CSV table of C-alpha atoms in Angstrom, one decimal:
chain,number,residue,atom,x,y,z
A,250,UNK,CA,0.0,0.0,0.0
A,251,UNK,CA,3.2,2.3,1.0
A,252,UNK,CA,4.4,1.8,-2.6
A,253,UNK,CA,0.7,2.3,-4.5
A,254,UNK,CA,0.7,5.3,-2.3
A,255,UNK,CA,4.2,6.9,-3.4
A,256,UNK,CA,3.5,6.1,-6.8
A,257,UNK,CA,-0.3,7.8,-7.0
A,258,UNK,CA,1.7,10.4,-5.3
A,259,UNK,CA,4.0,10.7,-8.5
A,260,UNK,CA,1.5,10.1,-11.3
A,261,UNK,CA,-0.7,13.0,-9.7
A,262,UNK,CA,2.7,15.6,-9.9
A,263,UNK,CA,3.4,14.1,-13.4
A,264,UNK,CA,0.6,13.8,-15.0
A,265,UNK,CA,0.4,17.8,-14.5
A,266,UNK,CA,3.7,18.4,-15.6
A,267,UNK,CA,3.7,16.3,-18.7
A,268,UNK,CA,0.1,18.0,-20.2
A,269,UNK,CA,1.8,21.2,-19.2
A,270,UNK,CA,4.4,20.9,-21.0
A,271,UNK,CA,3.0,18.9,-23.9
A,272,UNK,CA,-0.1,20.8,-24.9
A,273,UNK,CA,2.0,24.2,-25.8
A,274,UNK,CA,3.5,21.8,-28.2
A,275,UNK,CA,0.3,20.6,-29.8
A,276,UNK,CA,-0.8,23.9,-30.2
A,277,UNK,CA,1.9,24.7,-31.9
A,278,UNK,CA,1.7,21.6,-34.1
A,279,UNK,CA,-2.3,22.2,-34.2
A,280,UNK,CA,-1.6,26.0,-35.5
A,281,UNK,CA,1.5,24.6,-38.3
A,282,UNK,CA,-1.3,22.0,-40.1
A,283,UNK,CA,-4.0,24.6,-39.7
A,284,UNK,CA,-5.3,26.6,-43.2
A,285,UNK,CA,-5.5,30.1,-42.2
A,286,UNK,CA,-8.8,30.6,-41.7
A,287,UNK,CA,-9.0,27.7,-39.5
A,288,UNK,CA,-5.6,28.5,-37.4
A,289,UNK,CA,-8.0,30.3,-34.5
A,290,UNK,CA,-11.1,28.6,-35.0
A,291,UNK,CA,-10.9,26.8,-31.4
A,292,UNK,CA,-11.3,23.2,-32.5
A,293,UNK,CA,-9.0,20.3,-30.9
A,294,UNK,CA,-8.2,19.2,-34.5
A,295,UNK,CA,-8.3,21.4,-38.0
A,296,UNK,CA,-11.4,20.0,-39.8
A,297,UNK,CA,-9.3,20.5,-43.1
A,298,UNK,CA,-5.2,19.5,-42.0
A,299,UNK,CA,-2.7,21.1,-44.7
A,300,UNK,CA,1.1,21.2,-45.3
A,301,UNK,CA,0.6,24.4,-47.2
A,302,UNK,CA,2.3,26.5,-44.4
A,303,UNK,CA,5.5,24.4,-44.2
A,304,UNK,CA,5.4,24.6,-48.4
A,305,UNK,CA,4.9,27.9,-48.0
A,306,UNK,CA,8.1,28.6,-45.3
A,307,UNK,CA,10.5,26.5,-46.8
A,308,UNK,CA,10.2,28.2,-50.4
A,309,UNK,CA,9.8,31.8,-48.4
A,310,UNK,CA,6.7,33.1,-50.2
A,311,UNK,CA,5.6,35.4,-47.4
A,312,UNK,CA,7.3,38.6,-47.1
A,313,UNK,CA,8.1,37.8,-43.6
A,314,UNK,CA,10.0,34.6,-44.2
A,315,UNK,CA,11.7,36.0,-47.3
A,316,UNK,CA,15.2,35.5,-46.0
A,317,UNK,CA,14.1,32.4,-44.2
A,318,UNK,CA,17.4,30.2,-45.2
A,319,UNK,CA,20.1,32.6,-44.8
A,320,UNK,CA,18.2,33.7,-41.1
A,321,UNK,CA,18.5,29.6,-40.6
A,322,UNK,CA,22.4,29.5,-41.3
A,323,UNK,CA,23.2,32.6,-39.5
A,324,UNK,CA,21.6,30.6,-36.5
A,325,UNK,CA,23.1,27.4,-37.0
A,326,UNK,CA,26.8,29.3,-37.9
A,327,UNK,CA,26.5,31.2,-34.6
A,328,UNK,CA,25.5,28.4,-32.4
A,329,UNK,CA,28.3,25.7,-34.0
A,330,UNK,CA,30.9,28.8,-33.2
A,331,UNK,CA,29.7,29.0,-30.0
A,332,UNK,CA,29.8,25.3,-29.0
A,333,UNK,CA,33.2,25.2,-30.7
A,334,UNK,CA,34.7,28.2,-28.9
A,335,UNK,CA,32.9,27.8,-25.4
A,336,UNK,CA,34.7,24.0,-25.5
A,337,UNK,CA,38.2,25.4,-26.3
A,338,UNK,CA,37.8,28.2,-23.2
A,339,UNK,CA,36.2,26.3,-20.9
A,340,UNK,CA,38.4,23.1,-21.6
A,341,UNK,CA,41.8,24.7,-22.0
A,342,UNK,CA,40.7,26.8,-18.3
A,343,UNK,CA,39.3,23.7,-16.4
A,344,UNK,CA,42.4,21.8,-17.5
A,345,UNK,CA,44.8,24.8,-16.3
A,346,UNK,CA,43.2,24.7,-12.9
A,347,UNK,CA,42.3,20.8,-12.2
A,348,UNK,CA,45.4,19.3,-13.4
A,349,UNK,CA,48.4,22.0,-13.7
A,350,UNK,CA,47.3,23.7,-10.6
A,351,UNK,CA,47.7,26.9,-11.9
A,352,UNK,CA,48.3,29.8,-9.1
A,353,UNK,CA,45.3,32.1,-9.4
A,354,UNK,CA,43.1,28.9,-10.4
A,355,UNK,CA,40.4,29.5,-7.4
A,356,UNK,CA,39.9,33.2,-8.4
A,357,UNK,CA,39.2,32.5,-11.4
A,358,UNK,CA,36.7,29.9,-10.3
A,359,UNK,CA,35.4,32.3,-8.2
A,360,UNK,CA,35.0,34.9,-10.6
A,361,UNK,CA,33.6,32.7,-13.0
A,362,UNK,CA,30.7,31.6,-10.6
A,363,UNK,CA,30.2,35.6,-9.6
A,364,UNK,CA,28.9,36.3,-12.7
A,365,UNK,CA,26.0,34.2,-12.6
A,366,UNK,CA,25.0,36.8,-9.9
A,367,UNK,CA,24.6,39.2,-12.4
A,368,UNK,CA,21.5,39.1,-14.7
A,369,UNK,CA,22.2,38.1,-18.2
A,370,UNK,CA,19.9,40.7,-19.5
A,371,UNK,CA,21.7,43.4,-17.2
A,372,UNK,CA,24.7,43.2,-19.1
A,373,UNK,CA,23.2,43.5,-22.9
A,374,UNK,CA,23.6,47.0,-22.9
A,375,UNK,CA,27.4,47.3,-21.9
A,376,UNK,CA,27.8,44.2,-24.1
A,377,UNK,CA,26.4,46.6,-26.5
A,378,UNK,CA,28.6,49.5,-25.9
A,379,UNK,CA,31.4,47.1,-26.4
A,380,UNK,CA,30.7,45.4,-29.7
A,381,UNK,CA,30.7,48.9,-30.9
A,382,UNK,CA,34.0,50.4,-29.5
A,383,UNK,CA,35.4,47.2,-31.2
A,384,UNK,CA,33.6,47.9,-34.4
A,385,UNK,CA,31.6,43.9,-34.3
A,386,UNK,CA,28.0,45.7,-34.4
A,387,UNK,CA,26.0,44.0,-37.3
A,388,UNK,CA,28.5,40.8,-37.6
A,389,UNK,CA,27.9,37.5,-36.7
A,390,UNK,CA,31.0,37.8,-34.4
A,391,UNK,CA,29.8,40.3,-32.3
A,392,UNK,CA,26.8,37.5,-31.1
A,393,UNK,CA,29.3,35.0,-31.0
A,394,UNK,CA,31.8,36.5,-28.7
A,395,UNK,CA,28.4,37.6,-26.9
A,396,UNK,CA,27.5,34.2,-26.1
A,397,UNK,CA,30.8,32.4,-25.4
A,398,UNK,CA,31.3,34.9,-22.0
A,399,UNK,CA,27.6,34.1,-21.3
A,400,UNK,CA,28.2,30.7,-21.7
A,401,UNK,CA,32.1,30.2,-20.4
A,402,UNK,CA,31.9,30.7,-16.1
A,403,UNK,CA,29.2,27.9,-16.2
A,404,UNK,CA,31.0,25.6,-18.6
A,405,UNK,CA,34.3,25.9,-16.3
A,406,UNK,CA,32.8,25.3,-13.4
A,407,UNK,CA,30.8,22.1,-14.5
A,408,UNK,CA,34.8,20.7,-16.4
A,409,UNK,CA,36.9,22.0,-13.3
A,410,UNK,CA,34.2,20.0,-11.5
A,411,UNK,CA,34.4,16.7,-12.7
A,412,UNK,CA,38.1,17.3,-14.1
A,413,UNK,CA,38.5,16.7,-10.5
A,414,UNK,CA,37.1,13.6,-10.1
A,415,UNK,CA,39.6,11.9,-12.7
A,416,UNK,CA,42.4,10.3,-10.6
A,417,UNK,CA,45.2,12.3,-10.2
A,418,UNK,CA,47.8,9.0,-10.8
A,419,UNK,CA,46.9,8.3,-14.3
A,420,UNK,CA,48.5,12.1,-14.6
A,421,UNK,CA,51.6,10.9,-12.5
A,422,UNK,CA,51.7,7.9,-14.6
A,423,UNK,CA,51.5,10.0,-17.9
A,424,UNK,CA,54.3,12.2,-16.4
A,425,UNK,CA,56.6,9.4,-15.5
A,426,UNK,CA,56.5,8.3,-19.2
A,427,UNK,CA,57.9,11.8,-20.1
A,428,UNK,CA,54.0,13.3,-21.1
A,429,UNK,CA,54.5,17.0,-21.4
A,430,UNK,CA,51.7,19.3,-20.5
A,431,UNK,CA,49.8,18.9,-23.8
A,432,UNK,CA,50.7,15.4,-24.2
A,433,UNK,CA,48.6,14.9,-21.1
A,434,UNK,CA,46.0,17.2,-22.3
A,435,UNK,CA,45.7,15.3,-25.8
A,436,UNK,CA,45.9,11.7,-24.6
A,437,UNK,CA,45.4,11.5,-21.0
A,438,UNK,CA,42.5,14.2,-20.4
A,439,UNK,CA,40.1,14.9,-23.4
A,440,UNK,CA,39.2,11.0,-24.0
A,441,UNK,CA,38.3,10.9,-20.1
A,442,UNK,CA,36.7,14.1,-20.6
A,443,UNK,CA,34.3,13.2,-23.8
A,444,UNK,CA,30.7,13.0,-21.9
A,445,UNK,CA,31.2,16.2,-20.4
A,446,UNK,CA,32.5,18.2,-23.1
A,447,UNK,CA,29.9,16.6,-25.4
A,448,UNK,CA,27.6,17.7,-22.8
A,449,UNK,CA,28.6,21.4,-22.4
A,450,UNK,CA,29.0,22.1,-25.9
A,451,UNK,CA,25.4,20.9,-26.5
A,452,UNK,CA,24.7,23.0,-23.6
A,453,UNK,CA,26.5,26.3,-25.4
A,454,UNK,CA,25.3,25.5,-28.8
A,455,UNK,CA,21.1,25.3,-27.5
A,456,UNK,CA,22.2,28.9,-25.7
A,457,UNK,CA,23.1,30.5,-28.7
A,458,UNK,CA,20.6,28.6,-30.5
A,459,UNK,CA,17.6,30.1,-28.7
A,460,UNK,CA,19.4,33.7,-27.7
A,461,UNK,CA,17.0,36.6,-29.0
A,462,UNK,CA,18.0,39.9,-26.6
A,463,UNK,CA,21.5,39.9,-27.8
A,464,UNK,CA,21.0,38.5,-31.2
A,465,UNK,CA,18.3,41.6,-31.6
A,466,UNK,CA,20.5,44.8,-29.9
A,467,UNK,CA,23.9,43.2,-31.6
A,468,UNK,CA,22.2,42.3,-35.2
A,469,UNK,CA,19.9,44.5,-37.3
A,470,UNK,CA,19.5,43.7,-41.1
A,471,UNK,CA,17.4,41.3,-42.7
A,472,UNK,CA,20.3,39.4,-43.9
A,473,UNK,CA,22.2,39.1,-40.8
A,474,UNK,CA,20.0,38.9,-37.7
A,475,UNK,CA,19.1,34.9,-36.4
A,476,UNK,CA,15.9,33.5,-37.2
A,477,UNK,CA,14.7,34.0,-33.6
A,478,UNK,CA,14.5,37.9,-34.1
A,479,UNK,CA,13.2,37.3,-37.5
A,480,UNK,CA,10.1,35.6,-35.7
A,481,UNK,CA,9.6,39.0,-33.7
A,482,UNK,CA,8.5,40.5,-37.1
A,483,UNK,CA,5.1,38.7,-37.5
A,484,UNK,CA,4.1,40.3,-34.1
A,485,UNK,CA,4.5,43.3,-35.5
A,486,UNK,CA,1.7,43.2,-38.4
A,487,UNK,CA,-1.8,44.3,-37.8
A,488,UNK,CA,-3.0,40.7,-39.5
A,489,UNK,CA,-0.3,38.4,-38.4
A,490,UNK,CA,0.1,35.1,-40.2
A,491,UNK,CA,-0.1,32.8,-36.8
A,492,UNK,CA,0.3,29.8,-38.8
A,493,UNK,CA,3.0,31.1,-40.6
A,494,UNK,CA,4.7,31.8,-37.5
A,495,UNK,CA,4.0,28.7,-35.5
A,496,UNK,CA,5.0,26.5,-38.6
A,497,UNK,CA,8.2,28.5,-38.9
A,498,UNK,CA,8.6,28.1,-34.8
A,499,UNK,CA,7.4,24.4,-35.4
A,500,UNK,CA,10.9,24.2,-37.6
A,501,UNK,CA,13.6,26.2,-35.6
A,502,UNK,CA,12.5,23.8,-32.7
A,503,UNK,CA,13.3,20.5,-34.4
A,504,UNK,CA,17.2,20.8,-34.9
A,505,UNK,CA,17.9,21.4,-30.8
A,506,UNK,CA,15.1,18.3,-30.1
A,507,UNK,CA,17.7,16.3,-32.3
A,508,UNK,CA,21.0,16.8,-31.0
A,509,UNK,CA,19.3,16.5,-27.3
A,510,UNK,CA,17.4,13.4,-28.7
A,511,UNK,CA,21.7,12.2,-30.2
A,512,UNK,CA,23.3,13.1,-27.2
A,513,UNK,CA,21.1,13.0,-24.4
A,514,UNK,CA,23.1,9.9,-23.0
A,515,UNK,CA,25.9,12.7,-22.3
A,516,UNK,CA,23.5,14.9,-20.9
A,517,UNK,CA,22.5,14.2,-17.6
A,518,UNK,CA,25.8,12.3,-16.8
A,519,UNK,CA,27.8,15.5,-18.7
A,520,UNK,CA,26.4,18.2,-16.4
A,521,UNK,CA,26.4,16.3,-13.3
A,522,UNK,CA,30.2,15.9,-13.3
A,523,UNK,CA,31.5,16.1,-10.2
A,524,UNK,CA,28.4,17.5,-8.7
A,525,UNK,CA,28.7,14.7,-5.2
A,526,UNK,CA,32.1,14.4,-4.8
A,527,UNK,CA,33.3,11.3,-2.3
């Protein structure tokens, strides 16, 4: 009865969670098969279901989604870079602190956890003011470089974290052999380190992936700006296409769905790292 109990307990806190988090997405899927005149009609199911609106995104034939591929690549360029150059920091610093021992290794962790006590929206303006004295305003850089310190403190902490857990003798062992520094990072520390660098860069690539404020102050033309900002555009219109823009949403979402659905093995065990330490 103890167990029946515990597990009605679960289903009734579950059961909640999964239909709120599932029925946004039917909605969204409801709105993306919908013909237009049907997109708000109420009904749990279109009387009529089309593909028209994903016909009509993927060969841009609404003014809105007239730069709808090249909006696409700058968001899939910027979130690779990302992923790529958050790795390299965050790898290169955790390795520098957990394993050389570098002096001044704490304050940097410290420093790198401190940010997180400043508000990620607080800083777009200074960000801003940056890109610009720099001249990276309107290039796909200045977003990039934008979401690698966003993305960095945390990615060092969760490496340095469970760079700690590898044992120090295989290190000793490596050094005894004559390994120099990166000798041991090549051979001895990346292939221990693959589920949680596989998990951080999936972590830095989905940040940049879904970033709007700072894609939207540090990007303005058509041609440039990621397809998250290009999405603020049908709010704009008096008549906007809702089915337009939920088909279109409908899309951007799938790409991060599949690298979580690839990797998610790396995931949990990736970020957790280190997080219970015997």
């Amino acid at each position: 009865m103890r167990a029946a109990g515990t597990e009605a307990k679960l289903l009734l806190i579950g059961i909640p969670v999964l239909l709120w988090t599932v029925i946004p997405i039917y909605h969204l899927v409801l709105f993306a098969i919908s013909p237009k005149q049907d997109a708000m009609s109420g009904a749990l199911f279109p009387a009529h279901p089309t593909l028209q609106n994903f016909k009509i995104v993927f060969g841009q034939q609404h003014y809105f989604l007239s730069n709808f591929w090249q909006q696409f690549w700058n968001s899939a360029v910027i979130a690779f870079a990302t992923g790529v150059l958050t790795l390299f920091v965050a790898t290169a610093a955790a390795f520098a602190i957990s394993r050389l021992k570098v002096k001044g290794g704490r304050t940097v962790m410290n420093m790198a956890l401190f940010t997180y006590f400043i508000p990620a929206a607080f800083l777009a303006v200074p960000m801003y003011k940056t890109m610009g004295a720099y001249g990276l305003l309107n290039s796909k850089w200045a977003l990039i470089l934008a979401m690698v310190t966003i993305a960095s403190p945390y990615a060092i902490w969760v490496l340095k974290q469970a760079s700690d857990k590898l044992p120090v003798e295989l290190d000793e062992a490596a050094i005894m052999d004559g390994a120099s520094p990166p000798q041991l990072f090549r051979f001895v520390y990346l292939p221990l380190m693959v589920p949680s660098l596989v998990a951080i860069g999936v972590y830095a690539l989905l940040l940049a992936w879904n970033e709007y404020l700072f894609a939207f102050l540090l990007l303005s033309r058509d041609t440039d700006v990621t397809l998250p900002v290009a999405l603020g555009s049908f709010l704009a219109a008096d008549d906007s296409p809702w089915e337009l823009l939920m088909t279109t949403g409908l899309i951007y979402a799938l790409p991060p769905a599949a690298i979580y659905y690839v990797f998610k093995r790396y995931m949990v065990g990736g970020l957790t790292a280190g997080a219970v330490k015997s």
